Amino acid sequence: MERKRSRKREAILDCLRQTDVHPSAEWVYRRLKPRIPDLSLATVYRNLALFKQEGLICSLGVVQGLERFDGDTSPHVHFICTGCGRILDLPGLQLPAELASQAVQITGGQVTGASLRFHGVCRHCATPSPAEAAG
């Protein structure tokens, strides 16, 4: 069943697809609220769940207490900073195809998708501030 298109639904999806910050629902809400005064945070959450279920967006899991989303559903690799919570796309890195075939061999199942996430400290968090370096 095709869902009716609404101005709010389209704005939420467009917001996700037009950013690379991998936002939370709260970020999307704060971004759209000035343009759509009657938008509620519940509407944002409900639509994100719907988009995720329909495969229009991906969830990157919970980072610093908030579920984060990606409007780019193409296969790509992420780096998640454990310091500041920044999520970066790593263009040019791809999952090796042999991993999927190995997973099929081991499980006897069928691979329908895969993701790769690196966790660590980004360069901004790894570089000490001048005050910390002098300390």
CSV table of N, CA and C in Angstrom, one decimal, residues 1-124:
chain,number,residue,atom,x,y,z
A,1,MET,N,0.8,-1.2,0.0
A,1,MET,CA,0.0,0.0,0.0
A,1,MET,C,0.9,1.2,0.0
A,2,GLU,N,0.6,2.1,-0.9
A,2,GLU,CA,1.4,3.3,-1.0
A,2,GLU,C,0.9,4.4,-0.1
A,3,ARG,N,1.8,5.0,0.7
A,3,ARG,CA,1.3,6.0,1.7
A,3,ARG,C,1.2,7.3,1.0
A,4,LYS,N,0.2,8.1,1.5
A,4,LYS,CA,0.1,9.4,0.9
A,4,LYS,C,1.3,10.3,1.2
A,5,ARG,N,1.6,11.1,0.3
A,5,ARG,CA,2.7,12.0,0.5
A,5,ARG,C,2.2,13.2,1.3
A,6,SER,N,3.0,13.7,2.2
A,6,SER,CA,2.7,14.9,3.0
A,6,SER,C,3.9,15.8,3.0
A,7,ARG,N,3.6,17.1,3.2
A,7,ARG,CA,4.6,18.1,3.2
A,7,ARG,C,5.6,17.8,4.3
A,8,LYS,N,5.2,17.4,5.4
A,8,LYS,CA,6.1,17.1,6.5
A,8,LYS,C,6.9,15.9,6.2
A,9,ARG,N,6.3,14.9,5.7
A,9,ARG,CA,7.0,13.6,5.4
A,9,ARG,C,8.1,13.9,4.4
A,10,GLU,N,7.8,14.6,3.4
A,10,GLU,CA,8.7,15.0,2.3
A,10,GLU,C,9.9,15.8,2.9
A,11,ALA,N,9.6,16.8,3.7
A,11,ALA,CA,10.6,17.6,4.3
A,11,ALA,C,11.5,16.8,5.2
A,12,ILE,N,11.0,15.9,6.0
A,12,ILE,CA,11.9,15.1,6.8
A,12,ILE,C,12.8,14.2,6.0
A,13,LEU,N,12.3,13.6,4.9
A,13,LEU,CA,13.1,12.8,4.1
A,13,LEU,C,14.2,13.6,3.3
A,14,ASP,N,13.8,14.7,2.8
A,14,ASP,CA,14.7,15.6,2.1
A,14,ASP,C,15.8,16.1,3.1
A,15,CYS,N,15.4,16.4,4.3
A,15,CYS,CA,16.4,16.9,5.3
A,15,CYS,C,17.5,15.8,5.5
A,16,LEU,N,17.1,14.6,5.6
A,16,LEU,CA,18.1,13.5,5.8
A,16,LEU,C,18.9,13.3,4.6
A,17,ARG,N,18.3,13.4,3.4
A,17,ARG,CA,19.1,13.1,2.2
A,17,ARG,C,20.0,14.3,1.8
A,18,GLN,N,19.8,15.5,2.3
A,18,GLN,CA,20.6,16.6,2.0
A,18,GLN,C,21.7,16.9,3.0
A,19,THR,N,21.9,16.1,3.9
A,19,THR,CA,23.0,16.3,4.9
A,19,THR,C,23.9,15.1,5.0
A,20,ASP,N,25.1,15.3,5.4
A,20,ASP,CA,26.0,14.2,5.6
A,20,ASP,C,26.4,14.1,7.1
A,21,VAL,N,25.7,14.8,8.0
A,21,VAL,CA,26.0,14.8,9.4
A,21,VAL,C,25.5,13.6,10.2
A,22,HIS,N,24.7,12.7,9.5
A,22,HIS,CA,24.1,11.5,10.1
A,22,HIS,C,23.3,11.9,11.4
A,23,PRO,N,22.2,12.7,11.2
A,23,PRO,CA,21.6,13.3,12.3
A,23,PRO,C,20.7,12.4,13.2
A,24,SER,N,20.4,12.9,14.3
A,24,SER,CA,19.4,12.3,15.2
A,24,SER,C,18.0,12.9,14.8
A,25,ALA,N,16.9,12.3,15.4
A,25,ALA,CA,15.6,12.8,15.2
A,25,ALA,C,15.5,14.3,15.7
A,26,GLU,N,16.1,14.5,16.9
A,26,GLU,CA,16.1,15.8,17.5
A,26,GLU,C,16.7,16.9,16.5
A,27,TRP,N,17.9,16.5,15.9
A,27,TRP,CA,18.5,17.4,15.0
A,27,TRP,C,17.6,17.7,13.8
A,28,VAL,N,16.9,16.7,13.2
A,28,VAL,CA,16.0,16.9,12.1
A,28,VAL,C,14.9,17.9,12.6
A,29,TYR,N,14.3,17.6,13.7
A,29,TYR,CA,13.3,18.4,14.3
A,29,TYR,C,13.7,19.9,14.4
A,30,ARG,N,14.8,20.1,15.0
A,30,ARG,CA,15.3,21.5,15.2
A,30,ARG,C,15.6,22.2,13.9
A,31,ARG,N,16.0,21.4,12.9
A,31,ARG,CA,16.3,22.0,11.6
A,31,ARG,C,15.0,22.4,10.8
A,32,LEU,N,14.0,21.6,11.0
A,32,LEU,CA,12.7,21.8,10.2
A,32,LEU,C,11.7,22.7,10.9
A,33,LYS,N,11.8,22.8,12.3
A,33,LYS,CA,10.7,23.5,13.0
A,33,LYS,C,10.5,24.9,12.6
A,34,PRO,N,11.6,25.7,12.4
A,34,PRO,CA,11.4,27.1,11.9
A,34,PRO,C,10.6,27.2,10.6
A,35,ARG,N,10.8,26.2,9.7
A,35,ARG,CA,10.0,26.2,8.4
A,35,ARG,C,8.7,25.6,8.5
A,36,ILE,N,8.5,24.7,9.5
A,36,ILE,CA,7.2,24.0,9.7
A,36,ILE,C,6.8,24.1,11.1
A,37,PRO,N,6.2,25.2,11.5
A,37,PRO,CA,5.9,25.5,12.9
A,37,PRO,C,5.0,24.4,13.6
A,38,ASP,N,4.1,23.8,12.8
A,38,ASP,CA,3.3,22.8,13.5
A,38,ASP,C,3.9,21.3,13.5
A,39,LEU,N,5.2,21.2,13.2
A,39,LEU,CA,5.9,20.0,13.2
A,39,LEU,C,6.1,19.5,14.7
A,40,SER,N,5.9,18.3,15.0
A,40,SER,CA,6.2,17.8,16.3
A,40,SER,C,7.3,16.8,16.3
A,41,LEU,N,8.0,16.6,17.4
A,41,LEU,CA,9.1,15.7,17.5
A,41,LEU,C,8.5,14.3,17.3
A,42,ALA,N,7.3,14.0,17.8
A,42,ALA,CA,6.7,12.7,17.6
A,42,ALA,C,6.5,12.4,16.1
A,43,THR,N,6.1,13.4,15.3
A,43,THR,CA,6.0,13.2,13.8
A,43,THR,C,7.3,12.8,13.2
A,44,VAL,N,8.4,13.5,13.6
A,44,VAL,CA,9.7,13.2,13.1
A,44,VAL,C,10.1,11.7,13.4
A,45,TYR,N,9.9,11.3,14.7
A,45,TYR,CA,10.2,10.0,15.1
A,45,TYR,C,9.4,8.9,14.3
A,46,ARG,N,8.1,9.2,14.2
A,46,ARG,CA,7.2,8.3,13.5
A,46,ARG,C,7.6,8.1,12.0
A,47,ASN,N,8.0,9.2,11.4
A,47,ASN,CA,8.4,9.1,10.0
A,47,ASN,C,9.7,8.5,9.8
A,48,LEU,N,10.6,8.7,10.7
A,48,LEU,CA,11.9,8.1,10.6
A,48,LEU,C,11.8,6.6,10.8
A,49,ALA,N,10.9,6.1,11.7
A,49,ALA,CA,10.7,4.7,11.8
A,49,ALA,C,10.1,4.1,10.5
A,50,LEU,N,9.2,4.9,9.9
A,50,LEU,CA,8.5,4.4,8.7
A,50,LEU,C,9.6,4.4,7.6
A,51,PHE,N,10.4,5.4,7.4
A,51,PHE,CA,11.4,5.4,6.4
A,51,PHE,C,12.4,4.3,6.6
A,52,LYS,N,12.8,4.0,7.8
A,52,LYS,CA,13.7,2.9,8.1
A,52,LYS,C,13.1,1.6,7.7
A,53,GLN,N,11.8,1.4,8.1
A,53,GLN,CA,11.1,0.2,7.7
A,53,GLN,C,11.0,0.0,6.2
A,54,GLU,N,10.8,1.1,5.5
A,54,GLU,CA,10.7,1.0,4.0
A,54,GLU,C,12.0,1.0,3.3
A,55,GLY,N,13.1,1.1,4.0
A,55,GLY,CA,14.4,1.0,3.4
A,55,GLY,C,14.9,2.3,2.8
A,56,LEU,N,14.2,3.4,3.1
A,56,LEU,CA,14.5,4.7,2.5
A,56,LEU,C,15.7,5.4,3.2
A,57,ILE,N,15.9,5.0,4.5
A,57,ILE,CA,17.1,5.5,5.3
A,57,ILE,C,17.6,4.4,6.1
A,58,CYS,N,18.8,4.6,6.7
A,58,CYS,CA,19.4,3.5,7.5
A,58,CYS,C,19.6,4.1,8.9
A,59,SER,N,19.5,3.2,9.9
A,59,SER,CA,19.9,3.6,11.3
A,59,SER,C,21.4,3.2,11.5
A,60,LEU,N,22.1,4.1,12.0
A,60,LEU,CA,23.5,3.8,12.4
A,60,LEU,C,23.7,3.4,13.8
A,61,GLY,N,22.6,3.2,14.5
A,61,GLY,CA,22.6,2.8,15.9
A,61,GLY,C,22.6,4.0,16.8
A,62,VAL,N,22.8,3.7,18.1
A,62,VAL,CA,22.8,4.8,19.1
A,62,VAL,C,24.2,5.3,19.3
A,63,VAL,N,24.4,6.6,19.2
A,63,VAL,CA,25.7,7.2,19.4
A,63,VAL,C,25.5,8.3,20.4
A,64,GLN,N,26.1,8.2,21.5
A,64,GLN,CA,26.0,9.2,22.6
A,64,GLN,C,24.5,9.4,23.0
A,65,GLY,N,23.8,8.3,23.1
A,65,GLY,CA,22.4,8.3,23.6
A,65,GLY,C,21.4,8.6,22.6
A,66,LEU,N,21.7,8.9,21.4
A,66,LEU,CA,20.7,9.2,20.4
A,66,LEU,C,20.9,8.3,19.2
A,67,GLU,N,19.7,7.8,18.6
A,67,GLU,CA,19.8,7.0,17.4
A,67,GLU,C,20.1,8.0,16.3
A,68,ARG,N,21.1,7.6,15.4
A,68,ARG,CA,21.5,8.4,14.3
A,68,ARG,C,21.1,7.8,13.0
A,69,PHE,N,20.9,8.6,12.0
A,69,PHE,CA,20.3,8.1,10.7
A,69,PHE,C,21.2,8.6,9.5
A,70,ASP,N,21.0,7.8,8.4
A,70,ASP,CA,21.7,8.2,7.2
A,70,ASP,C,20.7,8.1,6.1
A,71,GLY,N,20.6,9.2,5.3
A,71,GLY,CA,19.7,9.2,4.1
A,71,GLY,C,20.4,8.6,2.9
A,72,ASP,N,21.6,8.2,3.0
A,72,ASP,CA,22.3,7.6,1.9
A,72,ASP,C,22.3,6.1,2.2
A,73,THR,N,21.5,5.3,1.4
A,73,THR,CA,21.4,3.9,1.7
A,73,THR,C,22.3,3.1,0.8
A,74,SER,N,23.1,3.8,0.0
A,74,SER,CA,24.1,3.0,-0.8
A,74,SER,C,25.1,2.4,0.1
A,75,PRO,N,25.7,1.3,-0.2
A,75,PRO,CA,26.7,0.6,0.6
A,75,PRO,C,27.9,1.6,0.8
A,76,HIS,N,28.3,1.9,2.0
A,76,HIS,CA,29.4,2.7,2.3
A,76,HIS,C,29.9,2.5,3.7
A,77,VAL,N,31.1,2.9,4.0
A,77,VAL,CA,31.7,2.7,5.3
A,77,VAL,C,31.7,4.0,6.2
A,78,HIS,N,31.5,3.8,7.5
A,78,HIS,CA,31.5,4.9,8.4
A,78,HIS,C,32.6,4.8,9.5
A,79,PHE,N,32.9,6.0,10.0
A,79,PHE,CA,33.8,6.1,11.1
A,79,PHE,C,33.0,6.9,12.2
A,80,ILE,N,32.9,6.3,13.4
A,80,ILE,CA,32.2,6.9,14.5
A,80,ILE,C,33.2,7.3,15.6
A,81,CYS,N,33.2,8.6,15.9
A,81,CYS,CA,34.1,9.1,16.9
A,81,CYS,C,33.5,8.8,18.3
A,82,THR,N,34.3,8.1,19.2
A,82,THR,CA,33.8,7.8,20.5
A,82,THR,C,34.0,9.0,21.4
A,83,GLY,N,34.7,10.1,20.9
A,83,GLY,CA,34.9,11.3,21.7
A,83,GLY,C,33.7,12.2,21.6
A,84,CYS,N,33.5,12.7,20.4
A,84,CYS,CA,32.5,13.7,20.1
A,84,CYS,C,31.2,13.2,19.5
A,85,GLY,N,31.2,12.0,19.0
A,85,GLY,CA,30.0,11.4,18.4
A,85,GLY,C,29.9,11.7,16.9
A,86,ARG,N,30.8,12.4,16.4
A,86,ARG,CA,30.8,12.7,14.9
A,86,ARG,C,30.8,11.4,14.1
A,87,ILE,N,30.0,11.3,13.1
A,87,ILE,CA,30.0,10.2,12.2
A,87,ILE,C,30.4,10.6,10.8
A,88,LEU,N,31.5,10.0,10.3
A,88,LEU,CA,32.0,10.4,9.0
A,88,LEU,C,31.9,9.3,8.0
A,89,ASP,N,31.5,9.6,6.7
A,89,ASP,CA,31.6,8.7,5.6
A,89,ASP,C,33.0,8.5,5.2
A,90,LEU,N,33.4,7.3,4.9
A,90,LEU,CA,34.7,7.0,4.4
A,90,LEU,C,34.7,6.6,2.9
A,91,PRO,N,34.6,7.6,2.0
A,91,PRO,CA,34.5,7.3,0.6
A,91,PRO,C,35.7,6.6,0.1
A,92,GLY,N,35.5,5.7,-0.8
A,92,GLY,CA,36.6,4.9,-1.3
A,92,GLY,C,36.8,3.6,-0.6
A,93,LEU,N,36.4,3.5,0.6
A,93,LEU,CA,36.5,2.2,1.3
A,93,LEU,C,35.3,1.4,1.0
A,94,GLN,N,35.5,0.1,0.7
A,94,GLN,CA,34.3,-0.8,0.4
A,94,GLN,C,34.5,-2.1,1.1
A,95,LEU,N,33.4,-2.7,1.4
A,95,LEU,CA,33.4,-4.0,2.0
A,95,LEU,C,33.9,-5.0,1.0
A,96,PRO,N,34.9,-5.8,1.3
A,96,PRO,CA,35.4,-6.8,0.4
A,96,PRO,C,34.3,-7.8,0.0
A,97,ALA,N,34.1,-8.0,-1.3
A,97,ALA,CA,33.1,-9.0,-1.7
A,97,ALA,C,33.2,-10.3,-1.1
A,98,GLU,N,34.5,-10.8,-0.9
A,98,GLU,CA,34.7,-12.1,-0.4
A,98,GLU,C,34.1,-12.3,1.0
A,99,LEU,N,33.9,-11.2,1.8
A,99,LEU,CA,33.3,-11.3,3.1
A,99,LEU,C,31.9,-11.9,3.0
A,100,ALA,N,31.1,-11.3,2.0
A,100,ALA,CA,29.7,-11.8,1.8
A,100,ALA,C,29.7,-13.3,1.4
A,101,SER,N,30.6,-13.7,0.5
A,101,SER,CA,30.6,-15.1,0.1
A,101,SER,C,31.0,-16.0,1.3
A,102,GLN,N,31.9,-15.5,2.1
A,102,GLN,CA,32.3,-16.3,3.3
A,102,GLN,C,31.2,-16.4,4.3
A,103,ALA,N,30.4,-15.3,4.5
A,103,ALA,CA,29.3,-15.4,5.4
A,103,ALA,C,28.2,-16.4,4.9
A,104,VAL,N,28.0,-16.4,3.6
A,104,VAL,CA,27.1,-17.4,3.0
A,104,VAL,C,27.6,-18.8,3.2
A,105,GLN,N,28.9,-19.0,3.0
A,105,GLN,CA,29.4,-20.4,3.2
A,105,GLN,C,29.3,-20.8,4.7
A,106,ILE,N,29.6,-19.9,5.6
A,106,ILE,CA,29.5,-20.3,7.0
A,106,ILE,C,28.1,-20.5,7.5
A,107,THR,N,27.2,-19.6,7.1
A,107,THR,CA,25.8,-19.7,7.6
A,107,THR,C,24.9,-20.6,6.7
A,108,GLY,N,25.2,-20.8,5.4
A,108,GLY,CA,24.3,-21.4,4.5
A,108,GLY,C,23.1,-20.6,4.2
A,109,GLY,N,23.1,-19.3,4.6
A,109,GLY,CA,22.0,-18.4,4.3
A,109,GLY,C,22.3,-17.5,3.1
A,110,GLN,N,21.6,-16.4,3.1
A,110,GLN,CA,21.8,-15.4,2.0
A,110,GLN,C,22.0,-14.1,2.6
A,111,VAL,N,23.0,-13.4,2.1
A,111,VAL,CA,23.4,-12.0,2.6
A,111,VAL,C,22.5,-11.0,1.8
A,112,THR,N,21.8,-10.2,2.6
A,112,THR,CA,21.0,-9.2,1.9
A,112,THR,C,21.5,-7.8,2.1
A,113,GLY,N,22.5,-7.7,3.0
A,113,GLY,CA,23.1,-6.3,3.2
A,113,GLY,C,24.2,-6.5,4.2
A,114,ALA,N,25.0,-5.5,4.2
A,114,ALA,CA,26.2,-5.5,5.2
A,114,ALA,C,26.6,-4.0,5.4
A,115,SER,N,27.2,-3.8,6.6
A,115,SER,CA,27.8,-2.5,6.8
A,115,SER,C,29.1,-2.6,7.6
A,116,LEU,N,29.9,-1.6,7.5
A,116,LEU,CA,31.2,-1.6,8.2
A,116,LEU,C,31.3,-0.3,8.9
A,117,ARG,N,31.6,-0.4,10.2
A,117,ARG,CA,31.7,0.9,11.0
A,117,ARG,C,33.0,0.8,11.8
A,118,PHE,N,33.8,1.8,11.6
A,118,PHE,CA,35.0,1.9,12.5
A,118,PHE,C,34.7,2.8,13.6
A,119,HIS,N,35.2,2.5,14.8
A,119,HIS,CA,35.0,3.3,16.0
A,119,HIS,C,36.4,3.7,16.5
A,120,GLY,N,36.5,5.0,16.9
A,120,GLY,CA,37.8,5.5,17.4
A,120,GLY,C,37.6,6.9,17.7
A,121,VAL,N,38.7,7.6,17.7
A,121,VAL,CA,38.7,9.1,18.0
A,121,VAL,C,39.1,9.8,16.7
A,122,CYS,N,38.3,10.8,16.4
A,122,CYS,CA,38.5,11.6,15.2
A,122,CYS,C,39.7,12.5,15.4
A,123,ARG,N,40.2,13.1,14.4
A,123,ARG,CA,41.4,14.0,14.5
A,123,ARG,C,41.2,15.2,15.4
A,124,HIS,N,39.9,15.7,15.4
A,124,HIS,CA,39.6,16.8,16.3
A,124,HIS,C,39.8,16.4,17.8
